[in-house]
mmCIF file of C-alpha atoms in Angstrom:
data_model
loop_
_atom_site.group_PDB
_atom_site.id
_atom_site.type_symbol
_atom_site.label_atom_id
_atom_site.label_comp_id
_atom_site.label_asym_id
_atom_site.label_seq_id
_atom_site.Cartn_x
_atom_site.Cartn_y
_atom_site.Cartn_z
ATOM 1 C CA MET Y 1 -1.071 14.308 -3.852
ATOM 2 C CA CYS Y 2 -4.261 12.317 -4.529
ATOM 3 C CA ASN Y 3 -7.559 13.687 -5.838
ATOM 4 C CA THR Y 4 -9.688 10.591 -5.267
ATOM 5 C CA TRP Y 5 -11.871 12.511 -2.839
ATOM 6 C CA LYS Y 6 -12.841 14.913 -5.629
ATOM 7 C CA TYR Y 7 -14.332 12.077 -7.680
ATOM 8 C CA PRO Y 8 -16.518 10.043 -5.320
ATOM 9 C CA THR Y 9 -18.354 7.026 -6.688
ATOM 10 C CA SER Y 10 -22.047 6.807 -5.936
ATOM 11 C CA GLU Y 11 -23.184 4.166 -3.488
ATOM 12 C CA GLY Y 12 -25.542 2.637 -6.031
ATOM 13 C CA GLU Y 13 -22.694 2.024 -8.501
ATOM 14 C CA GLU Y 14 -20.209 0.556 -6.056
ATOM 15 C CA ILE Y 15 -19.655 -3.157 -5.626
ATOM 16 C CA THR Y 16 -21.343 -4.844 -2.690
ATOM 17 C CA ALA Y 17 -19.456 -6.856 -0.132
ATOM 18 C CA ASP Y 18 -21.296 -9.914 -1.425
ATOM 19 C CA LEU Y 19 -19.548 -9.601 -4.796
ATOM 20 C CA LEU Y 20 -16.287 -10.461 -3.031
ATOM 21 C CA ARG Y 21 -17.549 -14.033 -2.785
ATOM 22 C CA LYS Y 22 -16.667 -14.391 -6.483
ATOM 23 C CA LEU Y 23 -12.963 -13.883 -5.755
ATOM 24 C CA PRO Y 24 -10.802 -17.008 -5.607
ATOM 25 C CA ARG Y 25 -9.799 -18.734 -2.388
ATOM 26 C CA GLY Y 26 -6.174 -19.353 -1.481
ATOM 27 C CA MET Y 27 -4.799 -15.877 -2.077
ATOM 28 C CA ARG Y 28 -1.618 -15.111 -0.186
ATOM 29 C CA PHE Y 29 -2.485 -11.515 0.682
ATOM 30 C CA ALA Y 30 -5.322 -9.036 0.261
ATOM 31 C CA ASN Y 31 -5.515 -5.346 1.087
ATOM 32 C CA ILE Y 32 -8.774 -3.462 1.575
ATOM 33 C CA THR Y 33 -8.056 0.132 0.676
ATOM 34 C CA GLY Y 34 -9.852 3.188 -0.684
ATOM 35 C CA GLY Y 35 -10.665 6.024 -0.462
ATOM 36 C CA GLU Y 36 -11.425 5.380 3.179
ATOM 37 C CA PRO Y 37 -12.752 1.854 3.835
ATOM 38 C CA PHE Y 38 -14.446 2.816 7.100
ATOM 39 C CA LEU Y 39 -16.864 5.097 5.266
ATOM 40 C CA ARG Y 40 -18.601 1.918 4.099
ATOM 41 C CA GLY Y 41 -21.363 0.474 6.231
ATOM 42 C CA ASP Y 42 -20.571 -3.084 5.084
ATOM 43 C CA ILE Y 43 -16.871 -3.112 5.943
ATOM 44 C CA GLU Y 44 -17.307 -5.897 8.508
ATOM 45 C CA GLU Y 45 -19.139 -8.095 6.009
ATOM 46 C CA ALA Y 46 -16.339 -7.485 3.488
ATOM 47 C CA VAL Y 47 -13.751 -8.442 6.095
ATOM 48 C CA GLY Y 48 -15.606 -11.648 6.942
ATOM 49 C CA ILE Y 49 -15.730 -12.701 3.312
ATOM 50 C CA MET Y 50 -12.129 -11.805 2.563
ATOM 51 C CA LYS Y 51 -10.814 -13.686 5.592
ATOM 52 C CA SER Y 52 -12.047 -16.871 3.893
ATOM 53 C CA LYS Y 53 -10.231 -15.935 0.686
ATOM 54 C CA THR Y 54 -6.728 -15.030 1.816
ATOM 55 C CA ARG Y 55 -4.024 -16.054 4.247
ATOM 56 C CA ARG Y 56 -3.400 -12.459 5.316
ATOM 57 C CA LEU Y 57 -5.776 -9.518 5.237
ATOM 58 C CA VAL Y 58 -4.828 -5.887 5.887
ATOM 59 C CA ILE Y 59 -6.995 -2.763 5.892
ATOM 60 C CA SER Y 60 -5.398 0.550 4.896
ATOM 61 C CA THR Y 61 -7.071 3.541 6.560
ATOM 62 C CA ASN Y 62 -6.421 7.130 7.568
ATOM 63 C CA GLY Y 63 -7.349 6.090 11.101
ATOM 64 C CA TYR Y 64 -9.892 8.849 11.589
ATOM 65 C CA PHE Y 65 -12.738 6.628 12.787
ATOM 66 C CA THR Y 66 -11.022 5.294 15.896
ATOM 67 C CA ASP Y 67 -14.068 3.713 17.537
ATOM 68 C CA ALA Y 68 -15.262 1.941 14.392
ATOM 69 C CA ILE Y 69 -11.767 0.617 13.679
ATOM 70 C CA SER Y 70 -11.297 -0.549 17.265
ATOM 71 C CA ASP Y 71 -14.684 -2.273 17.340
ATOM 72 C CA LEU Y 72 -13.903 -4.189 14.140
ATOM 73 C CA ALA Y 73 -10.427 -5.078 15.436
ATOM 74 C CA LYS Y 74 -11.863 -6.551 18.643
ATOM 75 C CA ARG Y 75 -13.897 -9.001 16.575
ATOM 76 C CA ASN Y 76 -11.154 -9.637 13.995
ATOM 77 C CA ARG Y 77 -7.856 -9.873 15.845
ATOM 78 C CA ASP Y 78 -6.286 -11.893 13.045
ATOM 79 C CA ILE Y 79 -6.267 -9.097 10.457
ATOM 80 C CA GLY Y 80 -3.830 -6.225 9.982
ATOM 81 C CA PHE Y 81 -4.210 -2.461 9.955
ATOM 82 C CA ARG Y 82 -2.042 0.185 8.292
ATOM 83 C CA ILE Y 83 -2.603 3.815 9.212
ATOM 84 C CA SER Y 84 -1.576 6.459 6.675
ATOM 85 C CA LEU Y 85 0.360 9.256 8.380
ATOM 86 C CA GLU Y 86 1.905 11.614 5.845
ATOM 87 C CA GLY Y 87 4.224 13.328 8.296
ATOM 88 C CA LEU Y 88 4.016 14.962 11.700
ATOM 89 C CA PRO Y 89 0.770 16.857 12.508
ATOM 90 C CA ALA Y 90 1.256 19.955 10.346
ATOM 91 C CA ALA Y 91 2.363 18.085 7.213
ATOM 92 C CA ASN Y 92 -0.100 15.220 7.625
ATOM 93 C CA ASP Y 93 -3.149 17.437 8.105
ATOM 94 C CA GLU Y 94 -2.129 19.706 5.215
ATOM 95 C CA LEU Y 95 -1.488 16.847 2.797
ATOM 96 C CA ARG Y 96 -4.607 14.925 3.801
ATOM 97 C CA GLY Y 97 -6.818 17.990 4.081
ATOM 98 C CA LEU Y 98 -8.183 16.599 7.319
ATOM 99 C CA LYS Y 99 -8.228 18.685 10.493
ATOM 100 C CA ASP Y 100 -6.683 16.800 13.427
ATOM 101 C CA GLY Y 101 -6.067 13.863 11.109
ATOM 102 C CA PHE Y 102 -2.710 13.049 12.704
ATOM 103 C CA ASP Y 103 -4.254 13.033 16.174
ATOM 104 C CA HIS Y 104 -6.989 10.632 15.092
ATOM 105 C CA GLY Y 105 -4.529 8.371 13.257
ATOM 106 C CA LEU Y 106 -2.119 8.176 16.183
ATOM 107 C CA ARG Y 107 -4.968 7.596 18.644
ATOM 108 C CA THR Y 108 -6.173 4.691 16.492
ATOM 109 C CA LEU Y 109 -2.678 3.244 16.308
ATOM 110 C CA ILE Y 110 -2.310 3.386 20.078
ATOM 111 C CA ARG Y 111 -5.766 1.867 20.592
ATOM 112 C CA LEU Y 112 -4.938 -1.050 18.271
ATOM 113 C CA HIS Y 113 -1.654 -1.529 20.105
ATOM 114 C CA GLU Y 114 -3.473 -1.622 23.449
ATOM 115 C CA LEU Y 115 -5.895 -4.216 22.054
ATOM 116 C CA GLY Y 116 -2.942 -6.476 21.296
ATOM 117 C CA ILE Y 117 -3.428 -6.496 17.528
ATOM 118 C CA LYS Y 118 -0.202 -7.940 16.157
ATOM 119 C CA ASP Y 119 -0.239 -6.832 12.523
ATOM 120 C CA ILE Y 120 -0.329 -3.031 12.832
ATOM 121 C CA GLY Y 121 1.751 -0.159 11.533
ATOM 122 C CA PHE Y 122 1.712 3.082 9.670
ATOM 123 C CA GLY Y 123 3.239 4.476 6.536
ATOM 124 C CA ILE Y 124 4.285 7.712 4.886
ATOM 125 C CA THR Y 125 4.055 8.669 1.216
ATOM 126 C CA MET Y 126 7.131 10.779 0.475
ATOM 127 C CA SER Y 127 6.793 14.173 -1.161
ATOM 128 C CA ASP Y 128 8.516 17.554 -1.037
ATOM 129 C CA ARG Y 129 6.294 18.512 1.891
ATOM 130 C CA ASN Y 130 7.167 15.754 4.355
ATOM 131 C CA ALA Y 131 10.741 14.572 3.746
ATOM 132 C CA GLY Y 132 11.872 16.239 6.964
ATOM 133 C CA ASP Y 133 9.449 14.146 9.028
ATOM 134 C CA LEU Y 134 10.543 10.718 7.782
ATOM 135 C CA LEU Y 135 13.089 9.838 10.463
ATOM 136 C CA GLU Y 136 10.938 11.108 13.327
ATOM 137 C CA LEU Y 137 8.056 8.925 12.156
ATOM 138 C CA TYR Y 138 10.406 5.962 11.864
ATOM 139 C CA GLY Y 139 11.520 6.622 15.439
ATOM 140 C CA LEU Y 140 7.899 6.752 16.562
ATOM 141 C CA ALA Y 141 7.214 3.402 14.899
ATOM 142 C CA ARG Y 142 10.241 1.865 16.609
ATOM 143 C CA TRP Y 143 9.161 3.265 19.975
ATOM 144 C CA LEU Y 144 5.652 1.862 19.568
ATOM 145 C CA GLY Y 145 6.962 -1.431 18.204
ATOM 146 C CA VAL Y 146 4.864 -1.315 15.020
ATOM 147 C CA GLU Y 147 5.584 -1.708 11.319
ATOM 148 C CA PHE Y 148 6.758 1.281 9.287
ATOM 149 C CA ALA Y 149 6.156 1.542 5.540
ATOM 150 C CA THR Y 150 7.304 4.036 2.941
ATOM 151 C CA ALA Y 151 6.045 5.093 -0.463
ATOM 152 C CA ALA Y 152 6.444 8.036 -2.825
ATOM 153 C CA VAL Y 153 3.906 10.070 -4.753
ATOM 154 C CA HIS Y 154 2.837 8.493 -8.033
ATOM 155 C CA ASN Y 155 0.517 9.594 -10.805
ATOM 156 C CA GLY Y 156 -2.311 7.500 -12.149
ATOM 157 C CA TYR Y 157 -5.953 7.313 -13.143
ATOM 158 C CA TYR Y 158 -6.953 5.796 -9.788
ATOM 159 C CA PHE Y 159 -5.562 8.785 -7.912
ATOM 160 C CA HIS Y 160 -7.067 11.234 -10.444
ATOM 161 C CA LYS Y 161 -3.661 12.852 -10.304
ATOM 162 C CA PHE Y 162 -1.145 13.370 -13.112
ATOM 163 C CA ASP Y 163 0.921 16.357 -11.980
ATOM 164 C CA ASN Y 164 2.699 14.982 -8.907
ATOM 165 C CA VAL Y 165 6.330 16.080 -9.182
ATOM 166 C CA ILE Y 166 9.150 15.664 -6.686
ATOM 167 C CA LYS Y 167 11.434 18.693 -6.883
ATOM 168 C CA GLU Y 168 13.434 18.241 -3.685
ATOM 169 C CA LYS Y 169 14.899 14.930 -4.782
ATOM 170 C CA ALA Y 170 18.183 15.413 -2.932
ATOM 171 C CA ALA Y 171 16.437 16.051 0.391
ATOM 172 C CA ILE Y 172 14.256 12.963 0.043
ATOM 173 C CA GLU Y 173 17.231 10.859 -1.031
ATOM 174 C CA ARG Y 174 19.213 11.983 2.025
ATOM 175 C CA ALA Y 175 16.351 11.106 4.345
ATOM 176 C CA LEU Y 176 15.801 7.700 2.721
ATOM 177 C CA THR Y 177 19.536 6.957 2.715
ATOM 178 C CA GLU Y 178 19.703 7.631 6.447
ATOM 179 C CA LEU Y 179 16.636 5.463 6.967
ATOM 180 C CA ILE Y 180 18.268 2.655 4.979
ATOM 181 C CA GLY Y 181 21.310 2.848 7.255
ATOM 182 C CA LEU Y 182 19.133 2.610 10.365
ATOM 183 C CA GLN Y 183 17.176 -0.326 8.963
ATOM 184 C CA MET Y 184 20.322 -2.194 8.000
ATOM 185 C CA ARG Y 185 21.605 -1.875 11.568
ATOM 186 C CA GLU Y 186 18.456 -3.473 12.994
ATOM 187 C CA GLY Y 187 18.539 -7.096 14.041
ATOM 188 C CA ASN Y 188 15.425 -8.008 12.081
ATOM 189 C CA PRO Y 189 16.026 -9.383 8.541
ATOM 190 C CA LYS Y 190 12.626 -7.975 7.512
ATOM 191 C CA SER Y 191 14.061 -4.489 8.085
ATOM 192 C CA TRP Y 192 16.986 -5.242 5.773
ATOM 193 C CA PHE Y 193 14.608 -6.074 2.944
ATOM 194 C CA ARG Y 194 12.634 -2.917 3.694
ATOM 195 C CA ALA Y 195 15.940 -1.109 3.226
ATOM 196 C CA TYR Y 196 16.178 -2.711 -0.221
ATOM 197 C CA PHE Y 197 12.675 -1.448 -0.989
ATOM 198 C CA ASN Y 198 13.759 2.057 0.050
ATOM 199 C CA HIS Y 199 16.826 1.716 -2.174
ATOM 200 C CA GLY Y 200 14.371 1.095 -5.023
ATOM 201 C CA LEU Y 201 12.311 4.081 -3.892
ATOM 202 C CA ILE Y 202 15.361 6.338 -4.266
ATOM 203 C CA ARG Y 203 15.868 4.920 -7.739
ATOM 204 C CA TYR Y 204 12.235 5.642 -8.638
ATOM 205 C CA ILE Y 205 12.393 9.206 -7.313
ATOM 206 C CA ASN Y 206 15.467 9.859 -9.445
ATOM 207 C CA GLY Y 207 13.784 8.531 -12.575
ATOM 208 C CA GLY Y 208 15.667 5.245 -12.742
ATOM 209 C CA LYS Y 209 14.420 1.893 -13.957
ATOM 210 C CA ARG Y 210 12.692 -0.276 -11.347
ATOM 211 C CA LEU Y 211 14.931 -2.855 -9.714
ATOM 212 C CA LEU Y 212 12.718 -5.855 -10.491
ATOM 213 C CA PRO Y 213 10.262 -6.670 -13.299
ATOM 214 C CA CYS Y 214 6.640 -5.743 -12.712
ATOM 215 C CA ALA Y 215 4.189 -8.647 -12.664
ATOM 216 C CA MET Y 216 0.982 -6.760 -11.909
ATOM 217 C CA GLY Y 217 -1.914 -8.453 -13.630
ATOM 218 C CA SER Y 218 -0.152 -11.798 -13.265
ATOM 219 C CA ASP Y 219 0.806 -12.080 -9.597
ATOM 220 C CA VAL Y 220 -1.451 -9.295 -8.312
ATOM 221 C CA PHE Y 221 -4.697 -7.629 -9.346
ATOM 222 C CA LEU Y 222 -6.850 -4.689 -8.304
ATOM 223 C CA LEU Y 223 -10.606 -4.969 -7.874
ATOM 224 C CA ASP Y 224 -11.863 -1.413 -8.197
ATOM 225 C CA PRO Y 225 -15.046 0.050 -6.629
ATOM 226 C CA LEU Y 226 -17.082 -0.590 -9.771
ATOM 227 C CA GLY Y 227 -16.112 -4.252 -10.131
ATOM 228 C CA GLU Y 228 -13.377 -3.923 -12.756
ATOM 229 C CA ILE Y 229 -10.405 -6.279 -12.429
ATOM 230 C CA ARG Y 230 -7.318 -4.238 -13.300
ATOM 231 C CA PRO Y 231 -3.603 -4.993 -13.067
ATOM 232 C CA CYS Y 232 -2.935 -2.135 -10.640
ATOM 233 C CA ASN Y 233 -3.941 1.379 -9.616
ATOM 234 C CA ALA Y 234 -1.676 3.074 -12.155
ATOM 235 C CA MET Y 235 -2.873 1.429 -15.393
ATOM 236 C CA GLU Y 236 -6.437 2.027 -16.526
ATOM 237 C CA GLU Y 237 -6.775 -1.116 -18.663
ATOM 238 C CA THR Y 238 -9.364 -3.585 -17.374
ATOM 239 C CA MET Y 239 -9.415 -7.352 -17.713
ATOM 240 C CA GLY Y 240 -13.173 -7.515 -17.205
ATOM 241 C CA ASN Y 241 -15.915 -6.748 -14.718
ATOM 242 C CA LEU Y 242 -16.695 -9.112 -11.863
ATOM 243 C CA ASN Y 243 -20.340 -8.067 -11.964
ATOM 244 C CA GLU Y 244 -20.612 -9.555 -15.454
ATOM 245 C CA SER Y 245 -18.288 -12.571 -15.424
ATOM 246 C CA SER Y 246 -16.738 -15.094 -13.073
ATOM 247 C CA PHE Y 247 -13.221 -14.468 -11.844
ATOM 248 C CA ASP Y 248 -11.829 -17.394 -13.837
ATOM 249 C CA GLU Y 249 -13.488 -16.161 -17.027
ATOM 250 C CA ILE Y 250 -11.776 -12.812 -16.516
ATOM 251 C CA TRP Y 251 -8.399 -14.068 -15.292
ATOM 252 C CA TYR Y 252 -7.902 -16.633 -18.040
ATOM 253 C CA GLY Y 253 -9.516 -14.646 -20.841
ATOM 254 C CA GLU Y 254 -7.954 -13.091 -23.934
ATOM 255 C CA ARG Y 255 -8.567 -9.597 -22.584
ATOM 256 C CA ALA Y 256 -6.450 -10.396 -19.534
ATOM 257 C CA ASP Y 257 -3.641 -11.636 -21.785
ATOM 258 C CA ARG Y 258 -3.688 -8.330 -23.678
ATOM 259 C CA VAL Y 259 -3.503 -6.412 -20.421
ATOM 260 C CA ARG Y 260 -0.519 -8.493 -19.281
ATOM 261 C CA ARG Y 261 1.273 -7.648 -22.524
ATOM 262 C CA SER Y 262 0.597 -3.982 -21.778
ATOM 263 C CA VAL Y 263 2.162 -4.445 -18.341
ATOM 264 C CA GLU Y 264 5.262 -5.964 -19.947
ATOM 265 C CA ASN Y 265 5.614 -2.852 -22.099
ATOM 266 C CA CYS Y 266 4.699 -0.352 -19.364
ATOM 267 C CA GLN Y 267 7.224 2.473 -18.979
ATOM 268 C CA LYS Y 268 5.897 3.955 -15.727
ATOM 269 C CA ASN Y 269 8.588 2.284 -13.570
ATOM 270 C CA CYS Y 270 6.346 2.487 -10.504
ATOM 271 C CA TRP Y 271 7.839 1.324 -7.226
ATOM 272 C CA MET Y 272 4.936 0.729 -4.856
ATOM 273 C CA VAL Y 273 4.894 -1.909 -2.165
ATOM 274 C CA GLY Y 274 1.921 -3.614 -3.847
ATOM 275 C CA SER Y 275 4.037 -4.468 -6.883
ATOM 276 C CA ALA Y 276 7.524 -4.438 -5.368
ATOM 277 C CA ALA Y 277 6.892 -6.780 -2.422
ATOM 278 C CA PRO Y 278 5.620 -9.725 -4.506
ATOM 279 C CA ALA Y 279 8.424 -9.152 -7.007
ATOM 280 C CA MET Y 280 10.979 -9.240 -4.177
ATOM 281 C CA LYS Y 281 9.573 -12.544 -2.915
ATOM 282 C CA LYS Y 282 9.485 -13.981 -6.422
ATOM 283 C CA GLU Y 283 13.106 -13.029 -7.146
ATOM 284 C CA ILE Y 284 14.400 -13.227 -3.585
ATOM 285 C CA LEU Y 285 18.050 -13.748 -4.598
ATOM 286 C CA LYS Y 286 18.421 -10.247 -6.035
ATOM 287 C CA PRO Y 287 17.364 -8.366 -2.876
ATOM 288 C CA ALA Y 288 19.183 -10.968 -0.755
ATOM 289 C CA PHE Y 289 22.487 -10.318 -2.553
ATOM 290 C CA TRP Y 290 21.944 -6.565 -2.133
ATOM 291 C CA VAL Y 291 21.396 -7.080 1.596
ATOM 292 C CA LEU Y 292 24.578 -9.169 1.887
ATOM 293 C CA ARG Y 293 26.630 -6.556 0.027
ATOM 294 C CA ASN Y 294 25.321 -3.687 2.095
ATOM 295 C CA LYS Y 295 25.053 -5.287 5.521
ATOM 296 C CA GLY Y 296 28.767 -4.943 6.196
ATOM 297 C CA ARG Y 297 28.850 -1.293 5.181
ATOM 298 C CA SER Y 298 26.254 -0.401 7.795
ATOM 299 C CA ALA Y 299 27.922 -2.181 10.690
#
């Protein structure tokens, strides 16, 4: 579902951790993702820099390098970790192309839990291959007491993938609908808003318009491995390169304004947590009203 691994960047071209010092302070949230972040030898330096830039920092990983992840977590107990598990063992290892990947990911999750790391969880990217595993993984997350995130396959330049298609839409919708019901019956309001996100995920899978306007490039940005500041991982347009300019020069420049206009006219209708979560917080009344309408139905 993602061909990033087929197009590796060379180490000499990639940004250094030190370049992160040019990012602004006072960000609400930052996610270090990949590829696989723990393939980098300077991941701890990057974490140290980013902790000074943002209120909350999360690393997304496949969880394969359990010892390296645990060692970093011991020294950085105030950051979060999200492990990508794309289903139970057979589906996960097939989709990720990684032998024993599920075992490594689950072992890492358990190790982080034992260390007392508070901000931990795992997530599944929905596709035809793993819809049947969704509820079992949700149950596992509940049993472990960790966060559970959902996504669906998307196409985009960053993934080097343009032929992802969901054929078994009804099966995925049934699984997500059941998950929504379970989340709405939880006592945690955060779970109710996750149910709203999953409602939007069903809409995306069925080709509907996204529930909330996209503000990527305005509220959120992507710094890619080569230093380009982009609105997201689905649009290829760049606002500028951090190797060549300061962040403010890029963010407030004419090129950035053109990119934001492109976002306004974007027809992709993506529904990823990176764009949906900030939109939900920005327009909190819309998801809140949905929660109020649907809370009674799930009682």
